[in-house]
Amino acid sequence: MKILAISGSARRNSTNTAMLQAVRALAPNEIEILIFDGVGRLPVFSPDLEGEHLPEAVRDFIDAIARSDGVIIASPEYVRSIPGGLKNAIDWLVSGDEIVHKPIALLHASHRGDEMLAGLRTVLATITDRFAGDIFLRLPLMKLEPAEVFNTIEAAENRSKVQAYLQAFSAYCTADSKIA
């Protein structure tokens, strides 16, 4: 099982990226997690750049989506909404087929952000017919440094939540692949 975990943050010391790294460290051997933390390096979406003019960074991002069995997205909220970099990354996907039948689930690192999550759920349910809205994990990590994030996720109660989340998403991806 290959899962692409997308951090919706462009920050160098992002809590979301640190959370995804900690989740990757706890993943069972049969689940390989690749982290994409490059939303800030993607050029602004323009239909003029699609096709033969597709920038290499975007092509690499789309290829990573295509090679994955499922996608996990972890994102902060900015001004009660989806961060511009993440929305831009999603915009690059809407013209292609790579995301249309791809299982996607959310992972959230804060006790707040419900309006952003609602907006992101709407966007994801629009771009894929396999958005797993009921497979969701929220961990209280806001304002923690990356090392603190790892230690918090390593705690027994959070470790078991992460492992259950990954198992549920893996089962969803597998069940969906049998349908496709």
mmCIF file of C-alpha atoms in Angstrom:
data_model
loop_
_atom_site.group_PDB
_atom_site.id
_atom_site.type_symbol
_atom_site.label_atom_id
_atom_site.label_comp_id
_atom_site.label_asym_id
_atom_site.label_seq_id
_atom_site.Cartn_x
_atom_site.Cartn_y
_atom_site.Cartn_z
ATOM 1 C CA MET A 1 0.000 0.000 0.000
ATOM 2 C CA LYS A 2 1.487 3.335 -1.097
ATOM 3 C CA ILE A 3 0.009 6.458 0.431
ATOM 4 C CA LEU A 4 0.893 9.996 -0.552
ATOM 5 C CA ALA A 5 0.603 12.297 2.460
ATOM 6 C CA ILE A 6 0.234 15.941 1.444
ATOM 7 C CA SER A 7 1.090 18.701 3.873
ATOM 8 C CA GLY A 8 -1.037 21.754 3.159
ATOM 9 C CA SER A 9 1.515 23.980 4.858
ATOM 10 C CA ALA A 10 4.399 25.782 3.190
ATOM 11 C CA ARG A 11 6.169 26.434 6.533
ATOM 12 C CA ARG A 12 9.636 24.952 6.990
ATOM 13 C CA ASN A 13 8.819 23.795 10.557
ATOM 14 C CA SER A 14 5.220 22.907 9.834
ATOM 15 C CA THR A 15 3.218 21.104 12.491
ATOM 16 C CA ASN A 16 1.322 19.309 9.707
ATOM 17 C CA THR A 17 4.501 18.087 8.030
ATOM 18 C CA ALA A 18 5.903 16.974 11.399
ATOM 19 C CA MET A 19 2.634 15.152 12.110
ATOM 20 C CA LEU A 20 2.835 13.344 8.764
ATOM 21 C CA GLN A 21 6.450 12.369 9.466
ATOM 22 C CA ALA A 22 5.455 10.954 12.846
ATOM 23 C CA VAL A 23 2.527 9.081 11.298
ATOM 24 C CA ARG A 24 4.876 7.652 8.662
ATOM 25 C CA ALA A 25 7.191 6.427 11.441
ATOM 26 C CA LEU A 26 4.265 4.584 13.064
ATOM 27 C CA ALA A 27 2.944 3.050 9.856
ATOM 28 C CA PRO A 28 3.025 -0.743 9.650
ATOM 29 C CA ASN A 29 5.448 -2.272 7.150
ATOM 30 C CA GLU A 30 2.724 -2.926 4.602
ATOM 31 C CA ILE A 31 1.905 0.799 4.382
ATOM 32 C CA GLU A 32 4.510 3.007 2.726
ATOM 33 C CA ILE A 33 3.932 6.729 3.211
ATOM 34 C CA LEU A 34 5.567 9.307 0.945
ATOM 35 C CA ILE A 35 5.274 12.886 2.173
ATOM 36 C CA PHE A 36 4.728 15.760 -0.232
ATOM 37 C CA ASP A 37 5.623 19.027 1.485
ATOM 38 C CA GLY A 38 6.064 21.101 -1.652
ATOM 39 C CA VAL A 39 2.789 23.009 -2.019
ATOM 40 C CA GLY A 40 4.761 26.242 -1.659
ATOM 41 C CA ARG A 41 7.028 25.305 -4.560
ATOM 42 C CA LEU A 42 4.269 24.747 -7.100
ATOM 43 C CA PRO A 43 3.692 27.618 -9.535
ATOM 44 C CA VAL A 44 0.336 29.345 -9.485
ATOM 45 C CA PHE A 45 -2.179 27.314 -11.473
ATOM 46 C CA SER A 46 -2.877 28.476 -15.004
ATOM 47 C CA PRO A 47 -4.639 26.472 -17.712
ATOM 48 C CA ASP A 48 -2.064 27.968 -20.092
ATOM 49 C CA LEU A 49 0.600 25.826 -18.395
ATOM 50 C CA GLU A 50 -1.219 22.517 -18.720
ATOM 51 C CA GLY A 51 -0.373 19.862 -21.280
ATOM 52 C CA GLU A 52 3.012 20.197 -22.962
ATOM 53 C CA HIS A 53 3.823 23.310 -20.898
ATOM 54 C CA LEU A 54 3.287 21.605 -17.527
ATOM 55 C CA PRO A 55 6.015 22.711 -15.079
ATOM 56 C CA GLU A 56 8.273 19.906 -13.840
ATOM 57 C CA ALA A 57 7.324 20.429 -10.171
ATOM 58 C CA VAL A 58 3.656 20.011 -11.081
ATOM 59 C CA ARG A 59 4.365 16.956 -13.231
ATOM 60 C CA ASP A 60 6.238 15.354 -10.323
ATOM 61 C CA PHE A 61 3.336 16.125 -7.967
ATOM 62 C CA ILE A 62 0.761 14.665 -10.359
ATOM 63 C CA ASP A 63 2.941 11.589 -10.933
ATOM 64 C CA ALA A 64 3.173 11.046 -7.162
ATOM 65 C CA ILE A 65 -0.631 11.170 -6.964
ATOM 66 C CA ALA A 66 -0.927 8.690 -9.844
ATOM 67 C CA ARG A 67 1.521 6.229 -8.229
ATOM 68 C CA SER A 68 -0.265 6.244 -4.876
ATOM 69 C CA ASP A 69 -3.035 3.932 -3.729
ATOM 70 C CA GLY A 70 -4.500 6.727 -1.627
ATOM 71 C CA VAL A 71 -3.900 10.267 -0.424
ATOM 72 C CA ILE A 72 -3.919 11.703 3.078
ATOM 73 C CA ILE A 73 -4.129 15.480 3.425
ATOM 74 C CA ALA A 74 -3.089 17.366 6.554
ATOM 75 C CA SER A 75 -3.556 21.110 6.446
ATOM 76 C CA PRO A 76 -3.652 24.159 8.678
ATOM 77 C CA GLU A 77 -6.420 26.693 8.317
ATOM 78 C CA TYR A 78 -5.582 30.200 7.187
ATOM 79 C CA VAL A 79 -8.161 32.883 7.858
ATOM 80 C CA ARG A 80 -10.818 30.177 8.357
ATOM 81 C CA SER A 81 -10.118 28.707 4.916
ATOM 82 C CA ILE A 82 -7.951 26.347 2.869
ATOM 83 C CA PRO A 83 -4.377 27.664 2.578
ATOM 84 C CA GLY A 84 -3.674 29.114 -0.869
ATOM 85 C CA GLY A 85 -0.807 26.700 -1.560
ATOM 86 C CA LEU A 86 -2.970 23.639 -0.939
ATOM 87 C CA LYS A 87 -5.854 25.020 -2.990
ATOM 88 C CA ASN A 88 -3.391 25.776 -5.788
ATOM 89 C CA ALA A 89 -2.058 22.181 -5.643
ATOM 90 C CA ILE A 90 -5.620 20.859 -5.889
ATOM 91 C CA ASP A 91 -6.344 23.202 -8.801
ATOM 92 C CA TRP A 92 -3.487 21.558 -10.736
ATOM 93 C CA LEU A 93 -5.292 18.201 -10.402
ATOM 94 C CA VAL A 94 -8.771 19.056 -11.672
ATOM 95 C CA SER A 95 -8.080 18.728 -15.399
ATOM 96 C CA GLY A 96 -6.541 15.270 -15.147
ATOM 97 C CA ASP A 97 -7.776 11.816 -14.235
ATOM 98 C CA GLU A 98 -5.182 11.019 -11.568
ATOM 99 C CA ILE A 99 -7.352 12.172 -8.654
ATOM 100 C CA VAL A 100 -10.847 11.278 -9.907
ATOM 101 C CA HIS A 101 -11.034 7.787 -8.367
ATOM 102 C CA LYS A 102 -8.294 8.218 -5.748
ATOM 103 C CA PRO A 103 -9.202 7.506 -2.110
ATOM 104 C CA ILE A 104 -8.536 10.572 0.051
ATOM 105 C CA ALA A 105 -8.771 11.037 3.821
ATOM 106 C CA LEU A 106 -8.039 13.927 6.158
ATOM 107 C CA LEU A 107 -5.739 14.168 9.142
ATOM 108 C CA HIS A 108 -5.876 17.314 11.278
ATOM 109 C CA ALA A 109 -3.385 18.754 13.782
ATOM 110 C CA SER A 110 -5.599 21.191 15.648
ATOM 111 C CA HIS A 111 -8.644 21.473 17.865
ATOM 112 C CA ARG A 112 -9.923 24.217 15.558
ATOM 113 C CA GLY A 113 -10.231 24.744 11.814
ATOM 114 C CA ASP A 114 -13.710 23.318 11.302
ATOM 115 C CA GLU A 115 -14.625 25.897 8.645
ATOM 116 C CA MET A 116 -11.476 25.082 6.651
ATOM 117 C CA LEU A 117 -12.190 21.379 7.015
ATOM 118 C CA ALA A 118 -15.759 21.875 5.764
ATOM 119 C CA GLY A 119 -14.473 23.758 2.727
ATOM 120 C CA LEU A 120 -11.762 21.175 2.074
ATOM 121 C CA ARG A 121 -14.290 18.350 2.360
ATOM 122 C CA THR A 122 -16.470 20.086 -0.251
ATOM 123 C CA VAL A 123 -13.519 20.516 -2.624
ATOM 124 C CA LEU A 124 -12.302 16.927 -2.170
ATOM 125 C CA ALA A 125 -15.775 15.450 -2.612
ATOM 126 C CA THR A 126 -15.911 17.395 -5.891
ATOM 127 C CA ILE A 127 -12.597 16.175 -7.329
ATOM 128 C CA THR A 128 -12.808 12.496 -6.351
ATOM 129 C CA ASP A 129 -15.629 10.022 -6.012
ATOM 130 C CA ARG A 130 -13.657 8.290 -3.250
ATOM 131 C CA PHE A 131 -13.329 10.925 -0.562
ATOM 132 C CA ALA A 132 -13.437 9.032 2.740
ATOM 133 C CA GLY A 133 -15.113 11.697 4.841
ATOM 134 C CA ASP A 134 -15.721 9.363 7.765
ATOM 135 C CA ILE A 135 -12.057 8.326 8.024
ATOM 136 C CA PHE A 136 -10.690 11.280 9.946
ATOM 137 C CA LEU A 137 -8.235 11.786 12.768
ATOM 138 C CA ARG A 138 -7.749 14.993 14.742
ATOM 139 C CA LEU A 139 -4.769 15.297 17.075
ATOM 140 C CA PRO A 140 -4.108 18.215 19.474
ATOM 141 C CA LEU A 141 -0.744 19.370 18.115
ATOM 142 C CA MET A 142 -1.176 23.063 17.403
ATOM 143 C CA LYS A 143 1.826 25.243 18.328
ATOM 144 C CA LEU A 144 4.053 22.262 19.116
ATOM 145 C CA GLU A 145 7.593 22.094 17.760
ATOM 146 C CA PRO A 146 8.326 19.159 15.414
ATOM 147 C CA ALA A 147 10.077 17.122 18.152
ATOM 148 C CA GLU A 148 7.121 17.695 20.480
ATOM 149 C CA VAL A 149 4.741 16.582 17.716
ATOM 150 C CA PHE A 150 6.584 13.286 17.384
ATOM 151 C CA ASN A 151 6.614 12.717 21.158
ATOM 152 C CA THR A 152 2.898 13.497 21.418
ATOM 153 C CA ILE A 153 2.009 11.103 18.599
ATOM 154 C CA GLU A 154 4.267 8.422 20.088
ATOM 155 C CA ALA A 155 2.213 8.459 23.317
ATOM 156 C CA ALA A 156 0.265 5.202 23.640
ATOM 157 C CA GLU A 157 -3.226 6.712 23.249
ATOM 158 C CA ASN A 158 -2.280 8.658 20.122
ATOM 159 C CA ARG A 159 -0.195 5.824 18.684
ATOM 160 C CA SER A 160 -3.218 3.513 18.780
ATOM 161 C CA LYS A 161 -5.418 6.204 17.174
ATOM 162 C CA VAL A 162 -2.890 6.692 14.360
ATOM 163 C CA GLN A 163 -2.571 2.974 13.744
ATOM 164 C CA ALA A 164 -6.360 2.508 13.691
ATOM 165 C CA TYR A 165 -6.676 5.459 11.296
ATOM 166 C CA LEU A 166 -4.045 4.013 8.933
ATOM 167 C CA GLN A 167 -5.627 0.555 9.042
ATOM 168 C CA ALA A 168 -9.081 1.998 8.302
ATOM 169 C CA PHE A 169 -7.763 4.048 5.394
ATOM 170 C CA SER A 170 -5.735 1.145 4.031
ATOM 171 C CA ALA A 171 -8.827 -1.089 4.125
ATOM 172 C CA TYR A 172 -10.836 1.641 2.376
ATOM 173 C CA CYS A 173 -8.185 1.955 -0.342
ATOM 174 C CA THR A 174 -8.103 -1.796 -0.845
ATOM 175 C CA ALA A 175 -11.885 -2.113 -0.972
ATOM 176 C CA ASP A 176 -12.058 0.751 -3.457
ATOM 177 C CA SER A 177 -9.373 -0.760 -5.676
ATOM 178 C CA LYS A 178 -11.488 -3.919 -6.003
ATOM 179 C CA ILE A 179 -14.412 -1.785 -7.199
ATOM 180 C CA ALA A 180 -12.433 0.222 -9.772
#
